[in-house]
């Protein structure tokens, strides 16, 4: 099977690329940060998208690329539109042309966070511009036959290049820096390797439609940061509990978000791991790379 992973230089795309079955012919792409073995693709450049699809002729196109800075999406709507709306549209059209199955990475931010965690068929109601563009991407993807829409949230990994929350806590507490962490933002933190395993299993099984692929523990960010400190032997007293408004963030956050993973566990027969198990995995990875 020929698979193109668009955004393989990112945290999620990188994990999918790394864990894809060895007998799949994978092509990974980057946009701004070249990485060895990846080819360039800017999803907002329609001509380039069609050229790359013509060259690769993928059976499956996984769109993991996005403008992921939630607050910058509020101030740079032009870029958010180009990458997160025109991007999926270009990939959708190229996928239809080449008969490729389109897989789209989405988020629990499509919900308003009034009563999470959410199931796949709950009604979206995005609060911010990033969230709105991601929902538009879902709607565009739904035009392609046999599509797969993956919703995830709060992804972390042992990737030292990534700015994921777990690596930030480890780096900052490890350097003796203090952190202010909101205790009113709830989610289901997700181990990138487990997310990739979920996506690859769904693809292997030929599943279509929307699937939540996330961690199995529903918890607030402050409690998660304390658990990280606990597992990595870091100083918990450096963490101060705050509420979301005092962070002064540009984009509104869905406060009670997170995703229920019953559907993937039942239909794909895999286990989505909880926070402690995910963090132990990251710890082993970091120890092994030392
Ligand atoms: N991380 C999370 O917690 C989370 C939660 C929910 C949903 N998601 C979704 O999951 C997906 C992957 O997230 P991630 O954590 O891997 O993000 P990430 O680490 O920020 O990576 C973003 C990727 O998108 C690429 N990209 C950015 N602009 C592009 C463009 N114009 N054309 C082509 N590629 C472009 C980047 O390439 P360069 O770096 O080479 O520029 C990078 O490979 C996104 O769709 C995101 O919305 C993530």
Coordinates of C-alpha atoms and ligand atoms in Angstrom, one line a residue:
X1 CA 0.0 0.0 0.0
X2 CA 1.3 3.5 -0.9
X3 CA 0.7 6.0 1.8
X4 CA 1.6 9.7 1.9
X5 CA 1.9 11.2 5.4
X6 CA 1.5 15.0 5.0
X7 CA 3.1 16.7 8.0
X8 CA 5.5 13.9 8.8
X9 CA 7.9 16.5 10.3
X10 CA 5.3 17.1 13.1
X11 CA 4.7 15.2 16.3
X12 CA 1.8 13.1 15.1
X13 CA 2.8 12.6 11.4
X14 CA 6.3 11.6 12.7
X15 CA 4.9 8.9 14.9
X16 CA 2.7 7.6 12.1
X17 CA 5.7 7.5 9.8
X18 CA 7.8 5.7 12.4
X19 CA 5.2 3.1 13.3
X20 CA 3.8 2.4 9.8
X21 CA 4.1 -1.3 8.8
X22 CA 7.4 -2.0 7.0
X23 CA 5.7 -3.4 3.9
X24 CA 3.8 -0.1 3.3
X25 CA 5.5 2.3 0.8
X26 CA 5.5 5.5 2.8
X27 CA 6.3 9.0 1.7
X28 CA 6.5 11.7 4.4
X29 CA 6.3 15.5 3.8
X30 CA 7.6 18.6 5.6
X31 CA 6.8 22.3 4.9
X32 CA 9.1 24.7 6.8
X33 CA 11.4 22.4 8.8
X34 CA 13.3 20.0 6.5
X35 CA 14.0 16.6 7.9
X36 CA 16.0 13.8 6.3
X37 CA 14.0 11.4 4.1
X38 CA 11.0 13.8 3.8
X39 CA 9.9 15.7 0.7
X40 CA 8.6 19.2 0.6
X41 CA 4.9 19.9 0.3
X42 CA 3.0 23.1 1.2
X43 CA -0.7 22.1 1.4
X44 CA -1.8 25.6 0.6
X45 CA 0.0 25.4 -2.8
X46 CA -2.6 23.6 -5.0
X47 CA -0.2 23.1 -7.9
X48 CA 2.4 21.5 -5.7
X49 CA -0.2 19.2 -4.1
X50 CA -1.3 17.9 -7.5
X51 CA 2.3 17.5 -8.6
X52 CA 3.2 15.5 -5.5
X53 CA 0.1 13.3 -5.8
X54 CA 0.9 12.7 -9.5
X55 CA 4.4 11.5 -8.5
X56 CA 3.4 9.5 -5.4
X57 CA 0.0 8.2 -6.6
X58 CA -1.0 7.3 -3.0
X59 CA -3.6 4.7 -2.0
X60 CA -4.0 6.6 1.3
X61 CA -3.3 10.3 2.0
X62 CA -3.0 11.1 5.7
X63 CA -3.4 14.9 6.3
X64 CA -1.7 15.5 9.6
X65 CA -0.3 19.0 8.6
X66 CA -2.0 22.0 10.0
X67 CA -1.3 25.5 11.4
X68 CA -1.5 24.3 15.0
X69 CA -0.9 27.4 17.0
X70 CA -4.3 28.0 18.5
X71 CA -3.7 31.6 19.6
X72 CA -1.9 32.7 16.4
X73 CA -4.8 31.4 14.4
X74 CA -6.9 34.2 15.9
X75 CA -4.5 36.9 14.7
X76 CA -3.3 35.3 11.4
X77 CA -6.6 34.2 10.0
X78 CA -5.3 34.4 6.4
X79 CA -2.6 31.7 7.2
X80 CA -5.2 29.7 9.2
X81 CA -7.5 29.7 6.2
X82 CA -4.7 28.9 3.7
X83 CA -3.3 25.9 5.7
X84 CA -6.3 24.6 7.6
X85 CA -9.1 25.1 5.0
X86 CA -7.5 25.5 1.5
X87 CA -5.0 22.8 2.5
X88 CA -7.7 20.1 3.2
X89 CA -9.6 21.3 0.1
X90 CA -6.5 20.7 -2.1
X91 CA -5.8 17.3 -0.5
X92 CA -9.5 16.4 -0.9
X93 CA -9.5 17.3 -4.7
X94 CA -6.2 15.5 -5.3
X95 CA -7.5 12.4 -3.4
X96 CA -10.7 12.3 -5.4
X97 CA -8.6 12.6 -8.6
X98 CA -6.3 9.8 -7.7
X99 CA -8.8 7.6 -5.8
X100 CA -6.8 7.9 -2.6
X101 CA -8.5 7.3 0.8
X102 CA -8.2 10.6 2.7
X103 CA -7.4 10.5 6.5
X104 CA -7.8 13.8 8.3
X105 CA -6.5 14.7 11.8
X106 CA -9.0 16.7 13.8
X107 CA -9.4 17.8 17.4
X108 CA -11.7 17.9 20.4
X109 CA -11.6 21.7 20.0
X110 CA -14.5 21.3 17.5
X111 CA -16.6 21.1 20.7
X112 CA -17.5 23.9 23.0
X113 CA -16.3 22.1 26.2
X114 CA -19.6 22.5 28.0
X115 CA -20.0 18.8 28.8
X116 CA -17.1 16.7 27.6
X117 CA -15.7 14.2 27.2
X118 CA -17.4 13.8 23.8
X119 CA -18.5 10.9 21.6
X120 CA -18.1 10.8 17.8
X121 CA -21.7 11.8 17.2
X122 CA -21.9 14.7 19.6
X123 CA -22.7 18.1 18.0
X124 CA -19.7 20.3 17.3
X125 CA -19.7 24.0 18.3
X126 CA -16.2 25.4 17.9
X127 CA -15.2 28.4 20.1
X128 CA -12.1 29.8 18.3
X129 CA -10.8 30.3 14.8
X130 CA -8.4 27.3 14.9
X131 CA -11.3 25.1 16.0
X132 CA -13.5 26.5 13.3
X133 CA -10.9 25.8 10.6
X134 CA -10.4 22.3 11.8
X135 CA -14.2 21.6 11.6
X136 CA -14.2 23.0 8.1
X137 CA -11.4 20.5 7.3
X138 CA -13.7 17.7 8.6
X139 CA -16.5 18.9 6.4
X140 CA -14.3 19.0 3.4
X141 CA -12.8 15.6 4.1
X142 CA -16.4 14.2 4.3
X143 CA -16.8 14.8 0.6
X144 CA -14.2 12.1 -0.2
X145 CA -15.3 8.5 -0.5
X146 CA -14.1 6.1 2.3
X147 CA -12.6 8.9 4.3
X148 CA -11.4 8.6 7.9
X149 CA -11.6 11.5 10.3
X150 CA -9.5 11.1 13.5
X151 CA -10.2 13.3 16.5
X152 CA -7.5 13.5 19.1
X153 CA -6.4 15.8 21.9
X154 CA -3.4 16.9 24.1
X155 CA -0.9 14.7 22.2
X156 CA 2.5 14.1 24.0
X157 CA 5.6 12.1 23.1
X158 CA 9.2 11.7 24.0
X159 CA 10.1 13.9 21.0
X160 CA 12.6 16.5 22.3
X161 CA 11.9 18.7 19.3
X162 CA 8.3 18.9 20.1
X163 CA 6.7 21.6 22.3
X164 CA 4.2 19.1 23.7
X165 CA 3.0 19.7 27.3
X166 CA 4.8 16.8 28.8
X167 CA 8.2 17.8 27.4
X168 CA 7.6 21.4 28.5
X169 CA 6.9 20.3 32.0
X170 CA 9.9 18.0 32.1
X171 CA 12.2 20.7 30.7
X172 CA 10.9 23.6 32.8
X173 CA 10.7 21.8 36.1
X174 CA 14.0 20.1 35.4
X175 CA 15.6 23.6 35.0
X176 CA 14.1 24.7 38.3
X177 CA 11.6 27.1 36.5
X178 CA 8.1 27.6 37.9
X179 CA 4.9 27.0 35.9
X180 CA 1.3 28.2 36.1
X181 CA -1.0 25.5 35.0
X182 CA -4.8 25.7 34.7
X183 CA -6.9 23.4 36.7
X184 CA -10.2 24.2 34.8
X185 CA -9.1 22.7 31.4
X186 CA -10.1 19.1 31.2
X187 CA -9.1 16.6 28.5
X188 CA -7.9 13.1 27.7
X189 CA -4.1 13.4 27.2
X190 CA -2.9 11.2 24.4
X191 CA 0.4 9.3 23.8
X192 CA 1.5 9.9 20.2
X193 CA 2.6 6.3 19.7
X194 CA -0.7 5.0 20.9
X195 CA -2.5 7.5 18.6
X196 CA -0.4 6.3 15.7
X197 CA -1.1 2.7 16.6
X198 CA -4.9 3.5 16.6
X199 CA -4.8 5.2 13.2
X200 CA -2.7 2.5 11.6
X201 CA -5.1 -0.2 13.0
X202 CA -8.2 1.6 11.7
X203 CA -6.5 1.9 8.3
X204 CA -5.6 -1.8 8.2
X205 CA -9.1 -2.7 9.1
X206 CA -10.5 -0.4 6.3
X207 CA -12.6 1.6 8.8
X208 CA -14.3 4.8 7.6
X209 CA -16.1 7.7 9.3
X210 CA -15.2 9.6 12.5
X211 CA -13.2 7.9 15.3
X212 CA -12.0 9.4 18.6
X213 CA -8.4 8.3 19.1
X214 CA -7.2 9.6 22.5
X215 CA -6.0 8.7 26.0
X216 CA -8.5 6.9 28.3
X217 CA -8.1 9.2 31.3
X218 CA -10.2 12.3 31.7
X219 CA -8.3 14.8 33.8
X220 CA -7.5 18.5 34.2
X221 CA -4.2 20.0 33.2
X222 CA -3.0 20.8 36.7
X223 CA -3.5 17.2 37.9
X224 CA -1.7 16.0 34.8
X225 CA 1.3 18.2 35.5
X226 CA 1.4 16.9 39.0
X227 CA 1.4 13.3 37.7
X228 CA 4.2 14.2 35.3
X229 CA 6.3 15.7 38.1
X230 CA 5.6 12.6 40.2
X231 CA 6.6 10.1 37.5
X232 CA 9.7 12.1 36.5
X233 CA 10.8 12.9 40.0
X234 CA 10.5 16.7 39.6
X235 CA 9.7 19.4 42.1
X236 CA 5.8 19.7 42.3
X237 CA 6.0 22.9 44.4
X238 CA 7.2 24.8 41.2
X239 CA 3.7 24.3 39.8
X240 CA 1.0 26.9 40.6
X241 CA -2.6 26.1 40.0
X242 CA -4.5 28.9 38.1
X243 CA -7.7 29.3 36.1
X244 CA -7.8 29.7 32.3
X245 CA -8.9 33.4 32.2
X246 CA -5.7 34.4 34.1
X247 CA -3.6 33.0 31.3
X248 CA -4.9 35.8 29.0
X249 CA -4.9 33.5 26.0
X250 CA -6.2 35.0 22.7
X251 CA -8.3 32.0 21.7
X252 CA -11.1 30.6 23.9
X253 CA -10.5 27.0 25.1
X254 CA -13.2 24.4 25.4
X255 CA -12.9 23.8 29.2
X256 CA -14.5 20.4 29.6
X257 CA -13.3 18.8 26.4
X258 CA -11.7 15.4 25.9
X259 CA -12.8 12.3 23.9
X260 CA -14.5 9.0 24.7
X261 CA -12.7 6.1 23.1
X262 CA -15.2 3.3 23.4
X263 CA -15.8 3.2 19.6
X264 CA -12.2 2.6 18.6
X265 CA -11.6 0.1 21.5
X266 CA -14.6 -1.9 20.5
X267 CA -14.3 -1.7 16.7
X268 CA -10.5 -1.9 16.3
X269 CA -9.9 -4.1 19.4
X270 CA -7.0 -1.9 20.7
X271 CA -6.5 -0.4 24.1
X272 CA -6.1 3.4 24.5
X273 CA -3.7 4.0 27.4
X274 CA -4.2 6.1 30.4
X275 CA -2.0 9.0 31.6
X276 CA 0.2 7.0 34.0
X277 CA 0.9 4.2 31.4
X278 CA 1.6 6.8 28.7
X279 CA 4.0 8.8 30.9
X280 CA 5.9 5.6 31.9
X281 CA 6.3 4.9 28.2
X282 CA 7.8 8.4 27.6
X283 CA 10.1 7.9 30.6
X284 CA 11.4 4.6 29.2
X285 CA 11.9 6.2 25.8
X286 CA 13.8 9.2 27.2
X287 CA 16.0 6.9 29.4
X288 CA 16.8 4.7 26.4
X289 CA 17.9 7.7 24.3
X290 CA 20.3 9.0 27.0
Ligands
LIG1 N1 -0.9 18.0 19.1 C1 -2.1 17.9 19.6 O1 -2.2 17.9 20.8 C2 -3.3 17.8 18.7 C3 -4.5 17.7 19.3 C4 -5.6 17.6 18.5 C5 -5.5 17.6 17.1 N2 -4.3 17.7 16.5 C6 -4.1 17.7 15.1 O2 -3.2 16.7 14.7 C7 -2.4 17.1 13.6 C8 -1.0 17.0 13.9 O3 -0.6 17.8 15.0 P1 0.9 17.8 15.5 O4 0.9 17.8 17.0 O5 1.7 16.8 14.8 O6 1.3 19.3 15.0 P2 2.8 19.9 14.8 O7 3.8 19.1 15.6 O8 2.6 21.3 15.0 O9 3.1 19.6 13.2 C9 2.4 20.3 12.3 C10 2.8 19.8 10.9 O10 2.1 20.5 9.9 C11 3.1 20.9 8.9 N3 2.7 22.1 8.2 C12 2.4 23.3 8.8 N4 2.1 24.2 7.8 C13 2.1 23.4 6.6 C14 1.8 23.7 5.3 N5 1.4 25.0 4.9 N6 1.9 22.8 4.3 C15 2.3 21.5 4.7 N7 2.6 21.2 6.0 C16 2.5 22.1 6.9 C17 4.4 21.1 9.7 O11 5.5 21.1 8.8 P3 6.9 21.9 9.2 O12 7.1 21.8 10.7 O13 7.9 21.2 8.4 O14 6.6 23.3 8.8 C18 4.3 19.9 10.6 O15 4.7 18.7 9.9 C19 -2.9 18.6 13.3 O16 -3.9 18.5 12.2 C20 -3.6 19.0 14.5 O17 -4.6 20.0 14.3 C21 -3.1 17.8 17.3

